[in-house]
Short mmCIF file of C-alpha atoms and ligand atoms in Angstrom, two decimals:
data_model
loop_
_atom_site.label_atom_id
_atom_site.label_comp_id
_atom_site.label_asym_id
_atom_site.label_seq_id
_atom_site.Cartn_x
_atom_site.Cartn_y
_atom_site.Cartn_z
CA UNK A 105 120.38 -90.95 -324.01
CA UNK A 106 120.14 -91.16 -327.50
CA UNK A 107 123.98 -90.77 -328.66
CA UNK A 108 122.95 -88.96 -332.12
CA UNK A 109 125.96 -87.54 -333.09
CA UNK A 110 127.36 -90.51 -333.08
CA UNK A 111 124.91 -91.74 -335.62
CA UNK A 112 125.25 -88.66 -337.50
CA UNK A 113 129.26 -89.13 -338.17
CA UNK A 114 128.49 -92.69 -339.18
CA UNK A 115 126.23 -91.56 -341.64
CA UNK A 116 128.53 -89.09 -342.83
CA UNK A 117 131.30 -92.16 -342.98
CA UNK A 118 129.00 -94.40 -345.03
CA UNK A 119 128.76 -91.89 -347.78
CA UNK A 120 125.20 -89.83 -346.50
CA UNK A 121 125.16 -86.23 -345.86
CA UNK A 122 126.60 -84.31 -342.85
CA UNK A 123 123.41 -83.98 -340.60
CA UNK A 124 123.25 -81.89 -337.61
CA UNK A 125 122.22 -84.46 -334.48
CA UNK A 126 119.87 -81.92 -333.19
CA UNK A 127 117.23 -82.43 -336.03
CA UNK A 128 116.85 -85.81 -334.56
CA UNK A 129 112.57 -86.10 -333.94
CA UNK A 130 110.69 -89.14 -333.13
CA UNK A 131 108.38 -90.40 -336.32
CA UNK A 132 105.11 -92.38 -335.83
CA UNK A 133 107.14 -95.84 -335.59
CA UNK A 134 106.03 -99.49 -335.90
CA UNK A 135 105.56 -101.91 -333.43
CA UNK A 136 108.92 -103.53 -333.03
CA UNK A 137 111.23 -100.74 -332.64
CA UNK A 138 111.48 -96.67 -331.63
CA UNK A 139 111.65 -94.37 -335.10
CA UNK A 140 112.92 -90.84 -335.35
CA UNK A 141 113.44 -88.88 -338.47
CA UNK A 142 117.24 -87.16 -338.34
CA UNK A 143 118.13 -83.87 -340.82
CA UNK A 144 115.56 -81.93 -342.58
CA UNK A 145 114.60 -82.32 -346.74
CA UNK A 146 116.11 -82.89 -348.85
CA UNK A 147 118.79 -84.53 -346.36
CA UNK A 148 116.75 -86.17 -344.02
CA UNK A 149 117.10 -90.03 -342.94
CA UNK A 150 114.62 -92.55 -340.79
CA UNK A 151 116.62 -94.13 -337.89
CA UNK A 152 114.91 -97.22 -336.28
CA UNK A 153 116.77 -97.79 -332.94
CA UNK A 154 116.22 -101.15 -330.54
CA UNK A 155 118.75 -102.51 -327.80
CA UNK A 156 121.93 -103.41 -328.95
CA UNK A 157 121.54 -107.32 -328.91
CA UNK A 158 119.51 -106.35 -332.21
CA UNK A 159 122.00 -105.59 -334.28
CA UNK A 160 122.03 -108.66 -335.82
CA UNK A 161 118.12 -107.79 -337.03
CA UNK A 162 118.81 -104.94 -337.88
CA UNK A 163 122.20 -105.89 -340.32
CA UNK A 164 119.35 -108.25 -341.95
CA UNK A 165 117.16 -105.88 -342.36
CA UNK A 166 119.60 -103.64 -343.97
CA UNK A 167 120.67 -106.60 -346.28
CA UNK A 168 116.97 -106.99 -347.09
CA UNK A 169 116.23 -103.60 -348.02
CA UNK A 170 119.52 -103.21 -350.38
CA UNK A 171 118.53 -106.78 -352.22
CA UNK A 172 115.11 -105.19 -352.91
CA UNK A 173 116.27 -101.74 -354.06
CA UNK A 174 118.51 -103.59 -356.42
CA UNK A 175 115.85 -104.76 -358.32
CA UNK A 176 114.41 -101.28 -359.54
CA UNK A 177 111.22 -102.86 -359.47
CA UNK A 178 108.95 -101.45 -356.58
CA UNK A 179 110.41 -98.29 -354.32
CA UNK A 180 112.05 -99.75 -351.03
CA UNK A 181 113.83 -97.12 -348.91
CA UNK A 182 117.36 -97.51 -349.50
CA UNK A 183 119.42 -98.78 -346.36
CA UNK A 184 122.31 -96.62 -345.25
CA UNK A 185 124.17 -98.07 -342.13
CA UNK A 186 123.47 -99.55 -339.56
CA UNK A 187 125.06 -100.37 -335.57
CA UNK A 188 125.65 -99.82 -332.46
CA UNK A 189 125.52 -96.22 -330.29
CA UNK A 190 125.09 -95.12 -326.68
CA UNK A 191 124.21 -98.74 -325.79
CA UNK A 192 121.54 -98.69 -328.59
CA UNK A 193 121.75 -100.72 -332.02
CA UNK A 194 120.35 -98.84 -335.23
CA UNK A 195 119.90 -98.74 -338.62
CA UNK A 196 119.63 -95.83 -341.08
CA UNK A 197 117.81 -95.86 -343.99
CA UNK A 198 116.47 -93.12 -346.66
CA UNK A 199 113.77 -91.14 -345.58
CA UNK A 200 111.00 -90.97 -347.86
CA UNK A 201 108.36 -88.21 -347.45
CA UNK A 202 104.74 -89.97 -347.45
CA UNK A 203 101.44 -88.87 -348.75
CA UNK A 204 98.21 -91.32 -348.03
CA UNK A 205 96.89 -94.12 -349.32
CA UNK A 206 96.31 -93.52 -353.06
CA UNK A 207 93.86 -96.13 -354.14
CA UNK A 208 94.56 -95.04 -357.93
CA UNK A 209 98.28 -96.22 -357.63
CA UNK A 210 97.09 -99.46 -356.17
CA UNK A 211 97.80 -101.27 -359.23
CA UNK A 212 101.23 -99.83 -360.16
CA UNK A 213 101.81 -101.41 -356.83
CA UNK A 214 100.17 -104.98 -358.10
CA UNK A 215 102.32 -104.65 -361.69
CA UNK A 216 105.93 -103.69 -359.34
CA UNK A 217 105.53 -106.58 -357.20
CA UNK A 218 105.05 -108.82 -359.92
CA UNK A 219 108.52 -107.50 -361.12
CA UNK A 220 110.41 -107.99 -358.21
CA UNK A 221 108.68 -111.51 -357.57
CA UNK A 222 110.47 -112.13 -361.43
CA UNK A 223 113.74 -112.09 -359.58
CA UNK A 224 114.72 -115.62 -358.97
CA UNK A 225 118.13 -117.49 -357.57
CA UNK A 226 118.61 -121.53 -357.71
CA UNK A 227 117.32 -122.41 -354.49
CA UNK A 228 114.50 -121.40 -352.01
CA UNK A 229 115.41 -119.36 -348.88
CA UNK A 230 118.21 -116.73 -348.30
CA UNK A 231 122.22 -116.30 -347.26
CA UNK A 232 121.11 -115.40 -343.91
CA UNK A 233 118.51 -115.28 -341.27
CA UNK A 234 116.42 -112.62 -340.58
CA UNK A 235 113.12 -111.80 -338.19
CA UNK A 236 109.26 -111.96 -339.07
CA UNK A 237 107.88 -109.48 -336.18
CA UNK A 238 110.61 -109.81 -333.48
CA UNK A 239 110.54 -113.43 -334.05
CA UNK A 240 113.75 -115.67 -335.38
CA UNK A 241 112.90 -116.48 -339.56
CA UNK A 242 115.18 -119.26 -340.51
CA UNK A 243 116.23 -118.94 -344.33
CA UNK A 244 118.58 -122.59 -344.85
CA UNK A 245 118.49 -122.78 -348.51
CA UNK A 246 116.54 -125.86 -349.68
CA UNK A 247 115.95 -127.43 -353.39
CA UNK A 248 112.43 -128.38 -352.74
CA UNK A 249 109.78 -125.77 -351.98
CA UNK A 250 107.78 -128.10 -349.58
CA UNK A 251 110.78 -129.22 -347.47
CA UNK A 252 111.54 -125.34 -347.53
CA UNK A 253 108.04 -124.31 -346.30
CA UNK A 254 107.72 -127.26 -343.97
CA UNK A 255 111.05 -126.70 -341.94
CA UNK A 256 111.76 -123.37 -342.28
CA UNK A 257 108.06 -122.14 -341.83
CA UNK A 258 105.12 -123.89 -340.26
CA UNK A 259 107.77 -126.72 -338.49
CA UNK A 260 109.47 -123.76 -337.15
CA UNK A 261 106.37 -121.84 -335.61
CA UNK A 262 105.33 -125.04 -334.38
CA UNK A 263 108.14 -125.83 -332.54
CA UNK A 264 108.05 -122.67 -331.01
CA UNK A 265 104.48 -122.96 -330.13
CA UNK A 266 105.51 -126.18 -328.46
CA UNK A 267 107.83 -124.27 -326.57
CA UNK A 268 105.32 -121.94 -325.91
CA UNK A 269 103.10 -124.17 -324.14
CA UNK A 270 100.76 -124.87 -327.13
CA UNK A 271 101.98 -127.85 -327.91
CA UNK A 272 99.62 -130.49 -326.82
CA UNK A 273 97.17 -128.41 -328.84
CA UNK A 274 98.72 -128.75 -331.88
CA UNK A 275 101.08 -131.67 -331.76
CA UNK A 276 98.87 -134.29 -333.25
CA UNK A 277 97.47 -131.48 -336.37
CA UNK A 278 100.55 -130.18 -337.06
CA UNK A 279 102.59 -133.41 -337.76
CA UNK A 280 99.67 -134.30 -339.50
CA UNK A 281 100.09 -130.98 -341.59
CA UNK A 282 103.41 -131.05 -341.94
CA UNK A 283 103.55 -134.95 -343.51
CA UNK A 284 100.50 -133.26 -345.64
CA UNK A 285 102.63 -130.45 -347.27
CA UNK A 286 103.55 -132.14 -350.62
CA UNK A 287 100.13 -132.85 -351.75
CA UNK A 288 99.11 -129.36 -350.21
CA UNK A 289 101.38 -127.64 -352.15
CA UNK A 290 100.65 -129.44 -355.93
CA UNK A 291 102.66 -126.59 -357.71
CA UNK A 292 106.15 -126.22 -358.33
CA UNK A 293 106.88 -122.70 -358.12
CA UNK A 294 110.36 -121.12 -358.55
CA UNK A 295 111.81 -119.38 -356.25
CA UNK A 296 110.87 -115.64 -356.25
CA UNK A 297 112.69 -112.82 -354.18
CA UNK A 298 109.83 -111.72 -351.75
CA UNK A 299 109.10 -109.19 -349.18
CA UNK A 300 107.69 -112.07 -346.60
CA UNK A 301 106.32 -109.38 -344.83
CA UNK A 302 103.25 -108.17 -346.54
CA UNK A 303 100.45 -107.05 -344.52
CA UNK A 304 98.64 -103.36 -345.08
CA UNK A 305 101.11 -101.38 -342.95
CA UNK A 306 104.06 -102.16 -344.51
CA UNK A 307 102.81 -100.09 -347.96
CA UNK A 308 102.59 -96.52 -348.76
CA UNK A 309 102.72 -93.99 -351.43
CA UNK A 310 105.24 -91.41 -351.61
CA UNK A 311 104.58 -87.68 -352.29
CA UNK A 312 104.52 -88.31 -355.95
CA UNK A 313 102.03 -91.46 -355.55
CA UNK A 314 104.45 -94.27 -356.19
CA UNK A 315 104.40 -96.78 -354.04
CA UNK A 316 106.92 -97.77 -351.33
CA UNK A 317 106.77 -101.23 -349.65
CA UNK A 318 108.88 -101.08 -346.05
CA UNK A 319 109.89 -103.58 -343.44
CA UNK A 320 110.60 -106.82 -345.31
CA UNK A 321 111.67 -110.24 -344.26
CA UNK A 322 112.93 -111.07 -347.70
CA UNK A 323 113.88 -114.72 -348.56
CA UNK A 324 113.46 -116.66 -351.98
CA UNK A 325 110.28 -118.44 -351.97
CA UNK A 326 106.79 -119.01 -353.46
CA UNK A 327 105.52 -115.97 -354.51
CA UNK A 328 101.91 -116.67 -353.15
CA UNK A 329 103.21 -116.11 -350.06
CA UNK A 330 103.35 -113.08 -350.50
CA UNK A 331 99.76 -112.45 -352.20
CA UNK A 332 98.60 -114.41 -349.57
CA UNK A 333 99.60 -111.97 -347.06
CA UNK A 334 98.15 -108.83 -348.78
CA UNK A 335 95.27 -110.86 -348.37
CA UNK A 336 94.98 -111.66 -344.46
CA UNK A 337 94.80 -108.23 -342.97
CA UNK A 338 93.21 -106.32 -346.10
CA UNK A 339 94.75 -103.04 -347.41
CA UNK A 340 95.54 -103.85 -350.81
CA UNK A 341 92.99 -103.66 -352.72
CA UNK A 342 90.85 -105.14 -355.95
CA UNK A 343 92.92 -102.89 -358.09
CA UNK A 344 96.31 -104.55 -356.60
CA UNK A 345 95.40 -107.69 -357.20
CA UNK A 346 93.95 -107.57 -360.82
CA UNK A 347 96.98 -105.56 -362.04
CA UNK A 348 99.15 -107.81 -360.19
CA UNK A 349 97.55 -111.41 -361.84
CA UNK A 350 97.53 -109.63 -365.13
CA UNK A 351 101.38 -108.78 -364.97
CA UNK A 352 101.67 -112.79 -363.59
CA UNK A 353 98.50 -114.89 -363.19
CA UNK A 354 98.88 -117.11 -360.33
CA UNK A 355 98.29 -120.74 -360.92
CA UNK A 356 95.08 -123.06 -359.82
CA UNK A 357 94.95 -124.00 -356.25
CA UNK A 358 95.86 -120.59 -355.16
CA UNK A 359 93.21 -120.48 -352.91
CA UNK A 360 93.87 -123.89 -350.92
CA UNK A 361 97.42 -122.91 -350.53
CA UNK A 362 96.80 -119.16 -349.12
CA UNK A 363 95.67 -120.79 -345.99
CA UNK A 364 99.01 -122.78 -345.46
CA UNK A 365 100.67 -119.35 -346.19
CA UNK A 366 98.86 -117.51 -343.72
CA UNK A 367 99.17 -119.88 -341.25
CA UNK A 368 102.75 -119.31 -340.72
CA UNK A 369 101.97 -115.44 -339.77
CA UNK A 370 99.23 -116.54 -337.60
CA UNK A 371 101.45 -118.93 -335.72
CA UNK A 372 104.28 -116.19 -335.47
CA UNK A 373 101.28 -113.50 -334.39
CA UNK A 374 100.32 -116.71 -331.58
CA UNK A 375 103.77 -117.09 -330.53
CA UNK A 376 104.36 -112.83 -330.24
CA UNK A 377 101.30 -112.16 -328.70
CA UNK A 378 99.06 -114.66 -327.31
CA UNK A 379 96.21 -117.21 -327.35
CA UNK A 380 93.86 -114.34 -329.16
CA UNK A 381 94.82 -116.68 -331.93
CA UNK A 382 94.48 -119.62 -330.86
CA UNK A 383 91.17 -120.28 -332.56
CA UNK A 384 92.01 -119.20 -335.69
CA UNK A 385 95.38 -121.01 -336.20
CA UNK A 386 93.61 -124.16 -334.87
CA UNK A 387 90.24 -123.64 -337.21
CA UNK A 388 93.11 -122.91 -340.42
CA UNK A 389 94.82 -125.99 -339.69
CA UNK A 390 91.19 -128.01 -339.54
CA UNK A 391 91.05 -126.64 -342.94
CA UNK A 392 93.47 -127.60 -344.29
CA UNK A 393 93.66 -130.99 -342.77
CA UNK A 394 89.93 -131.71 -344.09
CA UNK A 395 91.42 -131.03 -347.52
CA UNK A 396 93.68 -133.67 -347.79
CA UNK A 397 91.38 -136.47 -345.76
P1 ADP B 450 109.05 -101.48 -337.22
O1 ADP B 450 110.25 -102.24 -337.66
O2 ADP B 450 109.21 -100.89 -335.85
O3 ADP B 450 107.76 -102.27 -337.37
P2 ADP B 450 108.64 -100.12 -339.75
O4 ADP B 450 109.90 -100.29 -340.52
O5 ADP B 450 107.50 -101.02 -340.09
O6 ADP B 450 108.93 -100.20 -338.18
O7 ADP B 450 108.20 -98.61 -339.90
C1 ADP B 450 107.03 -98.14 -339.26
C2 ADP B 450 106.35 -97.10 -340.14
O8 ADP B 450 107.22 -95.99 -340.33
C3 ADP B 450 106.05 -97.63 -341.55
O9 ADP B 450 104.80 -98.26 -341.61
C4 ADP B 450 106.08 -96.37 -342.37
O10 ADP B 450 104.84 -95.67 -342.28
C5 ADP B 450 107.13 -95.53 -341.66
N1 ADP B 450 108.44 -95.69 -342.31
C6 ADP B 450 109.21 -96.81 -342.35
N2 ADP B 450 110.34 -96.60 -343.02
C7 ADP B 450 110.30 -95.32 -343.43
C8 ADP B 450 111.18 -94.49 -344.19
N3 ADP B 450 112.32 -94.96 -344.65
N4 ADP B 450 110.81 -93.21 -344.44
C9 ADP B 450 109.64 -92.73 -343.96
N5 ADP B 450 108.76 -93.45 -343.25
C10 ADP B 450 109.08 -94.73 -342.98
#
């Protein structure tokens, strides 16, 4: 049983309305946790519930969502509280009313993203972990964007893919990859606050047709990673990307590194779910490896 007043007084302690528990109703979730929508508009709030040993995702997510909405730049819904009830672990966030995809706000979307990617600390990564999927995403602050990338990212998959029992698949290409990394990644970007988890289903539009961006694994990093990701699954759009390179064109040698982005999803979507890919983590890393000789 869903304990729901529970939930409701907490949101009533952390500042939200007073919401009557039996408006709780299940939404169309995502693929990690349940969703329900509690209250009714204007009031209303989306609850994502899991068991209770993820409350630690959960508190991350909540920090990620408040570091976005800080920024004013692109609409994130605004994290209330989050915990434990009933034997369940939650977090409550804003509910934002959603219309469909609107194709013509596409590149408001490009020019906000841009914004928030101009948000920039001293050092690459984050003050604490958080999860990519269900998966563990290590954040360790590092000086160096490659060292960053190389431990935190594709050396972390990998070990996990290891663990997995992948790794005499990949042991040999990805140390190879991973001593690779510094002439792969021949830019020096600065370290931009990013939503690090930006495939199709994690933006929408609102009822007035601004965009909303939801989900995040936020950490301070290359900002390609990012555009990257918009491009591996589609759902952006020509529109998003044109408005998004005028606001900030990227620099040369996008292309070449997009691939080392997107391998680190495809390793974490290997590790979640299976050897369905297999081949095309293996055929990315070929790739890339062929690049540097
Ligand atoms: P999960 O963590 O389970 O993957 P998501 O946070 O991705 O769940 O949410 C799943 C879907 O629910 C989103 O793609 C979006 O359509 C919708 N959604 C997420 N957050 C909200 C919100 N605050 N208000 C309304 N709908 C939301």
């Amino acid at each position: 049983m869903i304990d729901w007043s529970a939930i409701a007084t907490a949101i009533s302690d952390a500042g939200g309305e007073r919401i009557d528990p039996g408006t709780a109703r299940a939404a169309g979730g995502g693929c990690i946790n349940e969703a329900y929508r509690l209250g009714s508009d204007p009031h209303s709030y989306f609850v994502k519930l899991n068991g209770p040993e993820q409350l630690a995702m959960f508190e991350a997510e909540a920090a990620g969502l408040a570091e976005l909405a800080d920024t004013g730049t692109i609409r994130v819904p605004r994290p209330l509280c989050t915990g434990t009830a009933g034997g369940r672990s939650y977090i409550v966030m804003e509910h934002i009313a959603l219309g469909g995809y609107r194709a013509d706000r596409a590149a408001e979307a490009g020019r906000q993203l841009a914004a928030m990617h101009r948000i920039s600390r001293a050092d690459f990564g984050w003050d604490r972990d958080n999860t990519i999927g269900s998966t563990h995403q290590p954040n360790n602050p590092e000086q160096d964007w490659a060292t960053f990338w190389g431990r935190h990212r594709l050396g972390f998959q990998l070990d996990l893919a290891a663990r997995n029992g992948y790794g005499h698949r990949f042991r040999d290409q990805g140390e190879r990859l991973l001593a690779a990394l510094p002439a792969l990644i021949d830019h020096d970007p600065v370290p931009s606050l990013l939503h690090g988890d930006l495939w199709g289903g994690n933006l929408g539009f609102d009822q007035d047709g601004h965009p909303v961006i939801f989900d995040p694994a936020v950490y301070y990093g290359d900002r390609e990673a990012d555009i990257a990701m918009t491009e591996l699954f589609g759902g952006f759009g020509g529109d998003f990307h044109a408005a998004y390179t005028e606001a900030w064109a990227l620099d040369p040698g996008y292309r070449t590194r997009k691939d080392l982005y997107n391998l680190y999803h495809i390793l974490n979507h290997l590790n979640l779910f299976g050897t369905g890919y297999l081949g095309q983590a293996q055929g990315m890393m070929q790739r890339l490896l062929a690049q540097v000789g």
